[in-house]
Short mmCIF file of C-alpha atoms and ligand atoms in Angstrom, two decimals:
data_model
loop_
_atom_site.label_atom_id
_atom_site.label_comp_id
_atom_site.label_asym_id
_atom_site.label_seq_id
_atom_site.Cartn_x
_atom_site.Cartn_y
_atom_site.Cartn_z
CA UNK A 12 24.74 -15.90 -19.41
CA UNK A 13 23.26 -18.52 -21.78
CA UNK A 14 25.92 -19.96 -24.11
CA UNK A 15 24.99 -20.05 -27.80
CA UNK A 16 26.52 -21.02 -31.15
CA UNK A 17 26.17 -18.83 -34.22
CA UNK A 18 25.29 -20.21 -37.64
CA UNK A 19 25.03 -18.11 -40.79
CA UNK A 20 22.50 -19.28 -43.41
CA UNK A 21 22.19 -17.35 -46.69
CA UNK A 22 23.85 -14.39 -45.00
CA UNK A 23 21.43 -14.45 -42.07
CA UNK A 24 22.85 -15.12 -38.58
CA UNK A 25 21.06 -17.45 -36.18
CA UNK A 26 21.99 -18.31 -32.63
CA UNK A 27 21.34 -21.79 -31.18
CA UNK A 28 21.43 -22.44 -27.41
CA UNK A 29 24.17 -24.65 -25.93
CA UNK A 30 23.65 -26.84 -22.89
CA UNK A 31 26.29 -28.47 -20.67
CA UNK A 32 25.91 -31.94 -19.16
CA UNK A 33 26.79 -32.65 -15.50
CA UNK A 34 30.17 -34.06 -16.61
CA UNK A 35 30.93 -30.99 -18.70
CA UNK A 36 29.97 -32.35 -22.14
CA UNK A 37 28.80 -29.42 -24.29
CA UNK A 38 25.80 -29.83 -26.61
CA UNK A 39 24.16 -27.69 -29.27
CA UNK A 40 20.41 -27.77 -28.70
CA UNK A 41 18.94 -27.94 -32.24
CA UNK A 42 15.33 -28.58 -31.10
CA UNK A 43 14.35 -25.18 -32.56
CA UNK A 44 16.56 -25.36 -35.68
CA UNK A 45 13.88 -26.06 -38.31
CA UNK A 46 11.47 -23.52 -36.85
CA UNK A 47 14.20 -20.85 -36.81
CA UNK A 48 16.05 -21.66 -40.04
CA UNK A 49 13.91 -24.13 -42.05
CA UNK A 50 16.91 -26.49 -41.91
CA UNK A 51 17.31 -30.01 -40.46
CA UNK A 52 20.54 -31.92 -39.71
CA UNK A 53 21.78 -35.23 -41.14
CA UNK A 54 23.66 -37.72 -38.91
CA UNK A 55 23.45 -41.39 -40.11
CA UNK A 56 23.87 -43.74 -37.12
CA UNK A 57 23.43 -40.74 -34.78
CA UNK A 58 27.18 -40.70 -34.03
CA UNK A 59 26.97 -36.94 -33.31
CA UNK A 60 23.40 -36.66 -32.06
CA UNK A 61 22.05 -36.90 -28.51
CA UNK A 62 18.48 -38.22 -28.47
CA UNK A 63 17.72 -37.25 -24.87
CA UNK A 64 19.04 -35.88 -21.58
CA UNK A 65 19.49 -38.72 -19.09
CA UNK A 66 20.42 -39.15 -15.42
CA UNK A 67 21.05 -42.88 -15.58
CA UNK A 68 24.41 -43.85 -17.08
CA UNK A 69 27.54 -41.89 -17.92
CA UNK A 70 30.09 -43.20 -20.42
CA UNK A 71 33.33 -41.37 -21.21
CA UNK A 72 34.68 -43.13 -24.32
CA UNK A 73 38.03 -41.35 -24.30
CA UNK A 74 38.81 -42.07 -20.62
CA UNK A 75 37.12 -45.50 -20.46
CA UNK A 76 34.65 -44.50 -17.74
CA UNK A 77 31.27 -46.16 -17.07
CA UNK A 78 29.08 -45.14 -14.11
CA UNK A 79 25.51 -46.15 -13.21
CA UNK A 80 23.76 -43.28 -11.39
CA UNK A 81 27.26 -41.89 -10.71
CA UNK A 82 28.75 -45.11 -9.23
CA UNK A 83 31.73 -46.57 -11.19
CA UNK A 84 30.85 -49.97 -12.65
CA UNK A 85 34.08 -51.41 -11.23
CA UNK A 86 32.85 -50.69 -7.66
CA UNK A 87 29.43 -52.21 -8.37
CA UNK A 88 31.08 -55.32 -9.88
CA UNK A 89 33.21 -55.67 -6.74
CA UNK A 90 30.65 -54.90 -4.01
CA UNK A 91 27.12 -55.17 -5.40
CA UNK A 92 24.75 -57.83 -6.76
CA UNK A 93 22.77 -57.71 -9.99
CA UNK A 94 19.47 -57.26 -8.10
CA UNK A 95 20.86 -54.34 -6.09
CA UNK A 96 22.32 -52.76 -9.26
CA UNK A 97 18.97 -53.23 -11.03
CA UNK A 98 17.28 -51.39 -8.14
CA UNK A 99 19.87 -48.58 -8.39
CA UNK A 100 19.35 -48.15 -12.14
CA UNK A 101 15.54 -48.23 -11.96
CA UNK A 102 15.07 -46.14 -8.79
CA UNK A 103 18.14 -43.88 -8.91
CA UNK A 104 19.58 -44.78 -5.49
CA UNK A 105 21.06 -47.88 -3.86
CA UNK A 106 18.33 -49.59 -1.79
CA UNK A 107 18.20 -49.68 2.01
CA UNK A 108 18.16 -53.21 3.46
CA UNK A 109 14.37 -52.94 3.84
CA UNK A 110 13.90 -51.79 0.22
CA UNK A 111 16.21 -54.55 -1.03
CA UNK A 112 14.35 -57.21 0.97
CA UNK A 113 11.00 -56.02 -0.44
CA UNK A 114 12.39 -55.94 -4.00
CA UNK A 115 13.77 -59.48 -3.59
CA UNK A 116 10.41 -60.75 -2.25
CA UNK A 117 8.61 -59.16 -5.24
CA UNK A 118 11.08 -60.75 -7.67
CA UNK A 119 10.49 -64.10 -5.98
CA UNK A 120 6.68 -63.66 -6.06
CA UNK A 121 6.78 -62.95 -9.80
CA UNK A 122 9.31 -65.63 -10.74
CA UNK A 123 6.81 -68.20 -12.04
CA UNK A 124 5.61 -68.19 -15.63
CA UNK A 125 1.97 -68.95 -16.58
CA UNK A 126 1.79 -72.71 -17.18
CA UNK A 127 0.06 -72.18 -20.55
CA UNK A 128 3.21 -70.44 -21.82
CA UNK A 129 5.05 -73.77 -21.81
CA UNK A 130 2.99 -74.82 -24.85
CA UNK A 131 4.44 -71.84 -26.76
CA UNK A 132 7.99 -73.00 -26.03
CA UNK A 133 7.17 -76.59 -26.97
CA UNK A 134 5.91 -75.53 -30.40
CA UNK A 135 8.90 -73.52 -31.57
CA UNK A 136 11.05 -75.38 -34.14
CA UNK A 137 14.10 -76.84 -32.42
CA UNK A 138 16.27 -74.75 -34.77
CA UNK A 139 14.77 -71.48 -33.45
CA UNK A 140 17.35 -69.07 -31.98
CA UNK A 141 16.75 -68.38 -28.27
CA UNK A 142 16.78 -64.58 -28.92
CA UNK A 143 13.87 -64.92 -31.37
CA UNK A 144 12.01 -67.05 -28.84
CA UNK A 145 12.73 -64.62 -26.00
CA UNK A 146 11.50 -61.55 -27.90
CA UNK A 147 8.30 -63.42 -28.90
CA UNK A 148 7.66 -64.71 -25.37
CA UNK A 149 8.28 -61.30 -23.76
CA UNK A 150 5.72 -59.82 -26.16
CA UNK A 151 3.33 -62.67 -25.28
CA UNK A 152 3.56 -61.74 -21.56
CA UNK A 153 1.11 -58.88 -22.15
CA UNK A 154 -1.52 -61.43 -23.29
CA UNK A 155 -1.03 -63.48 -20.11
CA UNK A 156 -0.72 -60.48 -17.79
CA UNK A 157 -3.09 -57.82 -19.10
CA UNK A 158 -3.37 -54.40 -17.50
CA UNK A 159 -5.70 -54.33 -14.46
CA UNK A 160 -7.79 -51.11 -14.75
CA UNK A 161 -8.32 -50.82 -10.98
CA UNK A 162 -4.57 -50.49 -10.42
CA UNK A 163 -2.95 -47.04 -10.64
CA UNK A 164 -0.46 -46.48 -13.50
CA UNK A 165 2.39 -46.37 -10.93
CA UNK A 166 1.38 -49.73 -9.40
CA UNK A 167 0.95 -51.21 -12.90
CA UNK A 168 4.45 -50.13 -13.89
CA UNK A 169 6.03 -51.41 -10.64
CA UNK A 170 4.46 -54.84 -11.05
CA UNK A 171 5.28 -55.03 -14.78
CA UNK A 172 8.91 -54.10 -14.04
CA UNK A 173 9.40 -56.82 -11.41
CA UNK A 174 7.48 -59.31 -13.54
CA UNK A 175 9.82 -58.69 -16.48
CA UNK A 176 13.01 -58.80 -14.38
CA UNK A 177 11.97 -62.09 -12.80
CA UNK A 178 10.12 -63.88 -15.56
CA UNK A 179 12.63 -63.19 -18.35
CA UNK A 180 15.23 -65.10 -16.34
CA UNK A 181 12.75 -67.98 -15.74
CA UNK A 182 11.69 -68.07 -19.41
CA UNK A 183 15.31 -68.22 -20.59
CA UNK A 184 16.01 -71.27 -18.43
CA UNK A 185 12.65 -72.83 -19.31
CA UNK A 186 13.27 -72.59 -23.06
CA UNK A 187 16.68 -74.22 -22.59
CA UNK A 188 15.19 -77.18 -20.67
CA UNK A 189 12.24 -77.64 -23.05
CA UNK A 190 14.50 -77.50 -26.10
CA UNK A 191 16.61 -80.28 -24.65
CA UNK A 192 13.51 -82.34 -23.84
CA UNK A 193 14.31 -82.05 -20.14
CA UNK A 194 11.94 -81.48 -17.24
CA UNK A 195 11.44 -77.79 -16.49
CA UNK A 196 13.04 -76.75 -13.19
CA UNK A 197 11.01 -74.21 -11.22
CA UNK A 198 12.45 -71.20 -9.41
CA UNK A 199 13.08 -71.73 -5.68
CA UNK A 200 12.18 -69.23 -2.96
CA UNK A 201 15.38 -70.00 -1.04
CA UNK A 202 17.78 -69.08 -3.87
CA UNK A 203 19.07 -65.68 -4.94
CA UNK A 204 18.38 -64.34 -8.43
CA UNK A 205 21.55 -65.62 -10.12
CA UNK A 206 21.69 -68.90 -8.16
CA UNK A 207 18.07 -69.54 -9.15
CA UNK A 208 18.91 -69.07 -12.81
CA UNK A 209 21.85 -71.49 -12.67
CA UNK A 210 19.74 -74.01 -10.79
CA UNK A 211 16.86 -73.72 -13.29
CA UNK A 212 19.34 -74.22 -16.12
CA UNK A 213 21.40 -77.10 -14.78
CA UNK A 214 19.52 -78.94 -12.02
CA UNK A 215 18.05 -82.31 -12.96
CA UNK A 216 16.10 -85.05 -11.14
CA UNK A 217 18.99 -87.46 -11.67
CA UNK A 218 21.85 -85.05 -11.08
CA UNK A 219 21.14 -82.31 -8.51
CA UNK A 220 23.04 -79.11 -9.36
CA UNK A 221 25.63 -78.05 -6.79
CA UNK A 222 25.46 -74.30 -6.61
CA UNK A 223 28.98 -72.89 -6.73
CA UNK A 224 29.12 -69.47 -5.05
CA UNK A 225 32.06 -68.42 -7.26
CA UNK A 226 29.94 -69.01 -10.37
CA UNK A 227 27.01 -67.18 -8.77
CA UNK A 228 29.34 -64.22 -8.11
CA UNK A 229 30.73 -64.41 -11.67
CA UNK A 230 27.20 -64.36 -13.12
CA UNK A 231 26.27 -61.38 -10.94
CA UNK A 232 29.35 -59.53 -12.19
CA UNK A 233 28.50 -60.49 -15.80
CA UNK A 234 24.99 -59.08 -15.44
CA UNK A 235 26.16 -55.94 -13.58
CA UNK A 236 28.62 -55.17 -16.39
CA UNK A 237 25.82 -55.51 -18.97
CA UNK A 238 23.10 -53.70 -17.02
CA UNK A 239 23.08 -50.39 -18.93
CA UNK A 240 25.12 -48.42 -21.43
CA UNK A 241 23.37 -45.10 -22.22
CA UNK A 242 21.79 -44.83 -25.70
CA UNK A 243 23.13 -48.01 -27.38
CA UNK A 244 21.23 -49.51 -30.31
CA UNK A 245 18.86 -51.71 -28.28
CA UNK A 246 18.15 -49.03 -25.66
CA UNK A 247 17.42 -46.57 -28.46
CA UNK A 248 15.01 -49.17 -29.89
CA UNK A 249 13.23 -49.48 -26.53
CA UNK A 250 12.91 -45.68 -26.30
CA UNK A 251 11.70 -45.28 -29.90
CA UNK A 252 9.10 -48.06 -29.66
CA UNK A 253 8.13 -46.96 -26.14
CA UNK A 254 7.63 -43.37 -27.38
CA UNK A 255 4.48 -44.55 -29.20
CA UNK A 256 3.00 -45.31 -25.72
CA UNK A 257 3.04 -49.05 -26.34
CA UNK A 258 3.14 -51.37 -23.31
CA UNK A 259 6.54 -52.08 -21.71
CA UNK A 260 6.59 -55.75 -22.80
CA UNK A 261 6.40 -54.71 -26.48
CA UNK A 262 9.10 -52.05 -26.06
CA UNK A 263 11.43 -54.56 -24.34
CA UNK A 264 10.71 -57.12 -27.05
CA UNK A 265 11.96 -54.56 -29.61
CA UNK A 266 15.12 -54.07 -27.54
CA UNK A 267 15.74 -57.83 -27.52
CA UNK A 268 15.47 -57.92 -31.31
CA UNK A 269 18.00 -55.08 -31.71
CA UNK A 270 20.41 -56.71 -29.24
CA UNK A 271 20.30 -59.94 -31.29
CA UNK A 272 22.37 -58.34 -34.07
CA UNK A 273 26.01 -59.54 -34.39
CA UNK A 274 27.21 -55.92 -34.40
CA UNK A 275 25.56 -55.46 -30.99
CA UNK A 276 24.81 -58.08 -28.34
CA UNK A 277 25.20 -60.97 -30.76
CA UNK A 278 28.95 -60.27 -30.78
CA UNK A 279 29.59 -62.40 -27.67
CA UNK A 280 28.47 -65.50 -29.57
CA UNK A 281 30.40 -64.35 -32.67
CA UNK A 282 33.61 -63.90 -30.63
CA UNK A 283 33.58 -67.51 -29.39
CA UNK A 284 32.80 -68.76 -32.91
CA UNK A 285 35.71 -66.66 -34.26
CA UNK A 286 38.18 -67.77 -31.56
CA UNK A 287 37.09 -71.42 -31.95
CA UNK A 288 37.83 -71.09 -35.69
CA UNK A 289 41.35 -69.89 -34.88
CA UNK A 290 41.73 -72.80 -32.44
CA UNK A 291 40.65 -75.26 -35.17
CA UNK A 292 43.21 -73.69 -37.54
CA UNK A 293 45.98 -74.53 -35.08
CA UNK A 294 45.97 -71.09 -33.45
CA UNK A 295 46.96 -69.12 -36.55
CA UNK A 296 45.23 -65.73 -36.11
CA UNK A 297 47.06 -63.89 -38.93
CA UNK A 298 44.43 -64.63 -41.64
CA UNK A 299 41.59 -63.17 -39.53
CA UNK A 300 43.64 -60.12 -38.53
CA UNK A 301 44.41 -59.55 -42.22
CA UNK A 302 40.73 -59.84 -43.14
CA UNK A 303 39.75 -57.41 -40.36
CA UNK A 304 42.20 -54.86 -41.80
CA UNK A 305 41.16 -55.40 -45.43
CA UNK A 306 38.90 -52.51 -46.49
CA UNK A 307 37.37 -54.72 -49.19
CA UNK A 308 36.44 -57.41 -46.68
CA UNK A 309 33.28 -56.78 -44.58
CA UNK A 310 34.70 -59.03 -41.84
CA UNK A 311 35.10 -57.32 -38.48
CA UNK A 312 37.19 -58.60 -35.57
CA UNK A 313 34.35 -59.57 -33.26
CA UNK A 314 34.53 -58.16 -29.74
CA UNK A 315 36.73 -55.29 -30.95
CA UNK A 316 35.84 -51.66 -31.50
CA UNK A 317 33.07 -49.50 -30.13
CA UNK A 318 31.06 -46.46 -31.21
CA UNK A 319 31.84 -44.67 -27.96
CA UNK A 320 34.93 -46.26 -26.35
CA UNK A 321 38.11 -45.18 -28.12
CA UNK A 322 40.12 -46.87 -25.40
CA UNK A 323 39.82 -50.10 -23.45
CA UNK A 324 36.17 -50.85 -22.52
CA UNK A 325 36.25 -50.86 -18.67
CA UNK A 326 33.84 -53.80 -18.71
CA UNK A 327 36.23 -55.92 -20.79
CA UNK A 328 38.96 -55.30 -18.21
CA UNK A 329 36.77 -56.62 -15.36
CA UNK A 330 35.43 -59.49 -17.50
CA UNK A 331 38.97 -60.64 -18.36
CA UNK A 332 39.85 -60.89 -14.64
CA UNK A 333 36.65 -62.83 -13.87
CA UNK A 334 37.43 -65.19 -16.78
CA UNK A 335 40.86 -65.86 -15.31
CA UNK A 336 39.54 -66.58 -11.80
CA UNK A 337 36.58 -68.75 -12.91
CA UNK A 338 38.66 -70.76 -15.39
CA UNK A 339 41.43 -71.21 -12.83
CA UNK A 340 38.92 -72.71 -10.45
CA UNK A 341 36.96 -74.82 -12.93
CA UNK A 342 39.11 -76.24 -15.65
CA UNK A 343 42.60 -74.94 -15.10
CA UNK A 344 42.56 -73.19 -18.43
CA UNK A 345 40.60 -72.79 -21.65
CA UNK A 346 42.58 -72.70 -24.93
CA UNK A 347 40.05 -70.16 -26.23
CA UNK A 348 40.98 -67.74 -23.45
CA UNK A 349 44.65 -68.14 -24.31
CA UNK A 350 43.85 -67.43 -27.99
CA UNK A 351 41.67 -64.43 -27.08
CA UNK A 352 44.49 -62.97 -24.97
CA UNK A 353 46.93 -63.61 -27.80
CA UNK A 354 44.57 -61.93 -30.28
CA UNK A 355 44.27 -58.91 -28.01
CA UNK A 356 48.04 -58.67 -27.66
CA UNK A 357 48.65 -58.85 -31.43
CA UNK A 358 45.85 -56.42 -32.28
CA UNK A 359 46.84 -53.82 -29.69
CA UNK A 360 50.33 -53.67 -31.21
CA UNK A 361 49.04 -53.42 -34.79
CA UNK A 362 49.00 -49.88 -36.28
CA UNK A 363 45.60 -50.51 -37.92
CA UNK A 364 43.88 -51.18 -34.59
CA UNK A 365 45.84 -48.43 -32.85
CA UNK A 366 45.01 -45.85 -35.54
CA UNK A 367 41.34 -46.86 -35.52
CA UNK A 368 41.19 -46.86 -31.68
CA UNK A 369 39.99 -50.47 -31.69
CA UNK A 370 40.13 -52.17 -28.29
CA UNK A 371 38.37 -55.19 -26.77
CA UNK A 372 34.76 -54.36 -25.86
CA UNK A 373 32.39 -55.96 -23.38
CA UNK A 374 31.72 -58.89 -25.71
CA UNK A 375 35.32 -59.93 -26.22
CA UNK A 376 35.74 -62.00 -23.03
CA UNK A 377 32.12 -62.37 -21.94
CA UNK A 378 31.40 -65.35 -24.18
CA UNK A 379 34.43 -67.21 -22.84
CA UNK A 380 33.15 -66.70 -19.30
CA UNK A 381 29.66 -67.95 -20.21
CA UNK A 382 31.19 -70.99 -21.89
CA UNK A 383 33.13 -71.76 -18.70
CA UNK A 384 29.91 -71.52 -16.66
CA UNK A 385 28.30 -74.03 -19.06
CA UNK A 386 25.90 -71.70 -20.90
CA UNK A 387 25.27 -72.98 -24.46
CA UNK A 388 26.67 -70.79 -27.26
CA UNK A 389 23.30 -69.81 -28.73
CA UNK A 390 22.16 -68.48 -25.32
CA UNK A 391 25.06 -66.04 -24.81
CA UNK A 392 23.05 -63.07 -26.11
CA UNK A 393 20.06 -64.14 -24.01
CA UNK A 394 22.30 -63.74 -20.94
CA UNK A 395 23.25 -60.28 -22.23
CA UNK A 396 19.52 -59.46 -22.59
CA UNK A 397 18.76 -60.51 -18.99
CA UNK A 398 21.61 -58.26 -17.84
CA UNK A 399 20.45 -55.30 -19.97
CA UNK A 400 16.85 -55.51 -18.81
CA UNK A 401 17.17 -53.09 -15.86
CA UNK A 402 18.90 -50.62 -18.19
CA UNK A 403 16.15 -50.82 -20.79
CA UNK A 404 13.48 -50.50 -18.09
CA UNK A 405 15.13 -47.50 -16.40
CA UNK A 406 15.64 -45.72 -19.75
CA UNK A 407 12.03 -46.41 -20.80
CA UNK A 408 10.76 -45.14 -17.46
CA UNK A 409 12.89 -41.99 -17.70
CA UNK A 410 11.46 -41.30 -21.17
CA UNK A 411 7.79 -41.67 -20.14
CA UNK A 412 8.40 -39.54 -17.00
CA UNK A 413 10.02 -36.79 -19.09
CA UNK A 414 7.64 -33.77 -19.22
CA UNK A 415 9.03 -32.92 -22.66
CA UNK A 416 8.43 -36.46 -23.89
CA UNK A 417 7.01 -36.89 -27.42
CA UNK A 418 6.82 -39.62 -30.03
CA UNK A 419 10.17 -40.22 -31.77
CA UNK A 420 9.96 -39.33 -35.47
CA UNK A 421 13.28 -38.45 -37.17
CA UNK A 422 13.42 -36.30 -40.32
CA UNK A 423 15.18 -37.37 -43.55
CA UNK A 424 16.85 -35.92 -46.64
CA UNK A 425 14.83 -36.92 -49.74
CA UNK A 426 17.06 -37.82 -52.72
CA UNK A 427 14.49 -39.77 -54.80
CA UNK A 428 12.82 -38.86 -58.16
CA UNK A 429 10.95 -35.58 -58.62
CA UNK A 430 7.17 -35.53 -59.23
CA UNK A 431 6.01 -37.73 -62.13
CA UNK A 432 2.70 -39.20 -63.34
CA UNK A 433 1.30 -42.68 -62.90
CA UNK A 434 1.90 -44.81 -66.04
CA UNK A 435 -0.73 -47.43 -67.03
CA UNK A 436 0.79 -50.90 -67.06
CA UNK A 437 0.43 -51.30 -70.87
CA UNK A 438 2.76 -48.32 -71.46
CA UNK A 439 5.46 -49.16 -68.91
CA UNK A 440 7.82 -51.46 -70.80
CA UNK A 441 8.12 -49.00 -73.77
CA UNK A 442 9.21 -46.25 -71.40
CA UNK A 443 12.05 -48.33 -69.88
CA UNK A 444 13.10 -49.50 -73.41
CA UNK A 445 13.21 -45.85 -74.63
CA UNK A 446 15.23 -44.91 -71.49
CA UNK A 447 17.65 -47.86 -72.07
CA UNK A 448 18.04 -46.86 -75.77
CA UNK A 449 18.95 -43.30 -74.68
CA UNK A 450 21.68 -44.54 -72.28
C1 SDX B 14 28.05 -53.72 -28.00
O1 SDX B 14 26.74 -48.97 -28.23
C2 SDX B 14 26.95 -49.69 -27.18
O2 SDX B 14 27.08 -49.18 -26.08
C3 SDX B 14 26.98 -51.19 -27.41
C4 SDX B 14 27.39 -52.05 -26.23
C5 SDX B 14 26.37 -51.99 -25.13
O3 SDX B 14 26.76 -52.22 -23.97
O4 SDX B 14 25.18 -51.81 -25.43
O5 SDX B 14 28.64 -51.63 -25.75
C6 SDX B 14 27.47 -53.52 -26.63
O6 SDX B 14 27.32 -53.76 -28.95
C7 SDX B 14 29.54 -53.81 -28.14
C8 SDX B 14 29.98 -53.94 -29.63
C9 SDX B 14 29.87 -55.41 -30.04
N1 SDX B 14 30.14 -55.54 -31.51
C10 SDX B 14 31.27 -56.06 -31.97
O7 SDX B 14 32.21 -56.44 -31.28
C11 SDX B 14 31.30 -56.20 -33.50
C12 SDX B 14 32.65 -55.72 -34.04
N2 SDX B 14 32.72 -54.26 -33.86
C13 SDX B 14 32.38 -53.43 -35.01
O8 SDX B 14 31.39 -53.93 -35.83
C14 SDX B 14 32.27 -51.95 -34.65
O9 SDX B 14 33.39 -51.64 -33.93
C15 SDX B 14 31.03 -51.45 -33.90
C16 SDX B 14 29.76 -51.84 -34.59
C17 SDX B 14 31.02 -51.94 -32.50
C18 SDX B 14 31.12 -49.93 -33.89
O10 SDX B 14 31.03 -49.51 -35.19
P1 SDX B 14 31.02 -47.95 -35.60
O11 SDX B 14 31.18 -47.08 -34.43
O12 SDX B 14 29.85 -47.73 -36.50
O13 SDX B 14 32.36 -47.82 -36.39
P2 SDX B 14 32.55 -48.14 -37.94
O14 SDX B 14 31.92 -49.45 -38.28
O15 SDX B 14 32.15 -46.94 -38.71
O16 SDX B 14 34.14 -48.34 -38.02
C19 SDX B 14 35.01 -47.21 -38.01
C20 SDX B 14 36.31 -47.74 -38.62
C21 SDX B 14 36.09 -48.41 -39.98
O17 SDX B 14 37.29 -48.30 -40.70
P3 SDX B 14 37.41 -47.09 -41.84
O18 SDX B 14 36.39 -47.39 -42.90
O19 SDX B 14 37.14 -45.79 -41.07
O20 SDX B 14 38.85 -47.19 -42.32
O21 SDX B 14 36.86 -48.75 -37.77
C22 SDX B 14 36.88 -49.98 -38.46
C23 SDX B 14 35.93 -49.86 -39.63
O22 SDX B 14 36.34 -50.70 -40.69
N3 SDX B 14 36.41 -51.00 -37.51
C24 SDX B 14 36.87 -52.25 -37.47
C25 SDX B 14 36.18 -52.86 -36.39
N4 SDX B 14 35.36 -51.96 -35.83
C26 SDX B 14 35.50 -50.82 -36.52
N5 SDX B 14 37.75 -52.93 -38.24
C27 SDX B 14 37.96 -54.23 -37.91
N6 SDX B 14 37.38 -54.87 -36.89
C28 SDX B 14 36.48 -54.22 -36.10
N7 SDX B 14 35.90 -54.84 -35.09
#
């Protein structure tokens, strides 16, 4: 029997259907609310509102669970690669060896960037943030790779998807080289996805880059942990922009812009800046903890808290272990990691953080890992964007394949002035003066 909820409006009873997700989460379906009752709902930040039904990622914020297509992220981090996880997210199943080989060949075939795009990179001001460059260049891809009418929509999407996955990685490394005035390093057919990125970033004609398999593994784990996270801010941006039937490059460019924000993907850069500040102050973290707890201070402890996780973010747990192993191998230790661990220890014992369910999130340790690998601070969020790409793509694809799909257009509650007449400019000042005199 269909489950429903009852609401009474002006003495009249209405029943709204309830649906249950595959993990038992119960949802009130309000898609017919306005038609039935004339009412809409208000939910700033959508903390209580599901925008879609999805088969891609499951997050349980109370139990600290994250699964991609049903597979726990911890297992993928341990056994999989980023390319294989990207295939899983986009296609719904882990690939056979044959499917994986074909996917890898396609990624390799699409790894070059049109030579004319280099001029774009060369003409950005050197102060430009790599996230602003990346969102512009991803949008520019449509100009260089226009739709080919003879191709079917399915073929067009498949090629665009592999182009984006491969070229975004190449463009990120290219912008880094060009900004440093160094020779661009091209992708190599004999290197895997992550190894190619590291080589394009750090190889040089005078100092060949030795590819360290432990760093390649660490980068794969970093990207796997970032690959998708249900309807986060940037994914919601990709779905909203994509709902207007714009091309995928433009929708992804919108996602990159949303991820740039310090409350979202920009937090990994902000965490390292915050922890470096503590290091400069001789390790005293008390002032920042006090500011984070001060209701009158907008400062937030970067890398802490989450809209969904009210316990430890499972990704932060894995990231912390990878930090330990990479740092052990490379430099022995990083004072910033010691400070981060100390900060976590103090915060998790503090009633404020306990009462607010504030734990380390994915960004808390990720920046320290990227720093150890040698990624420059202002590219941390770019690395997050490369990782999130398969998630954005799979969510976009699910939305356009949804038979019930329609353009996203939220309602609002109007609280502005009632109807009033236009006032000719000569009469306006008097009005405000009269109003001021009255007050
Ligand atoms: C990501 O959504 C996703 O899935 C995102 C992400 C993904 O994979 O896509 O997981 C990636 O964006 C991780 C989050 C990275 N951002 C940060 O680390 C920035 C610091 N964190 C906060 O800004 C905050 O925790 C958010 C933005 C992450 C979540 O904010 P919410 O859910 O809107 O919660 P809120 O701001 O309403 O805070 C609720 C309470 C407030 O206190 P009260 O007014 O209720 O007393 O918790 C407090 C806040 O002051 N609070 C914090 C805090 N985070 C929340 N206080 C101090 N430090 C913090 N970090």
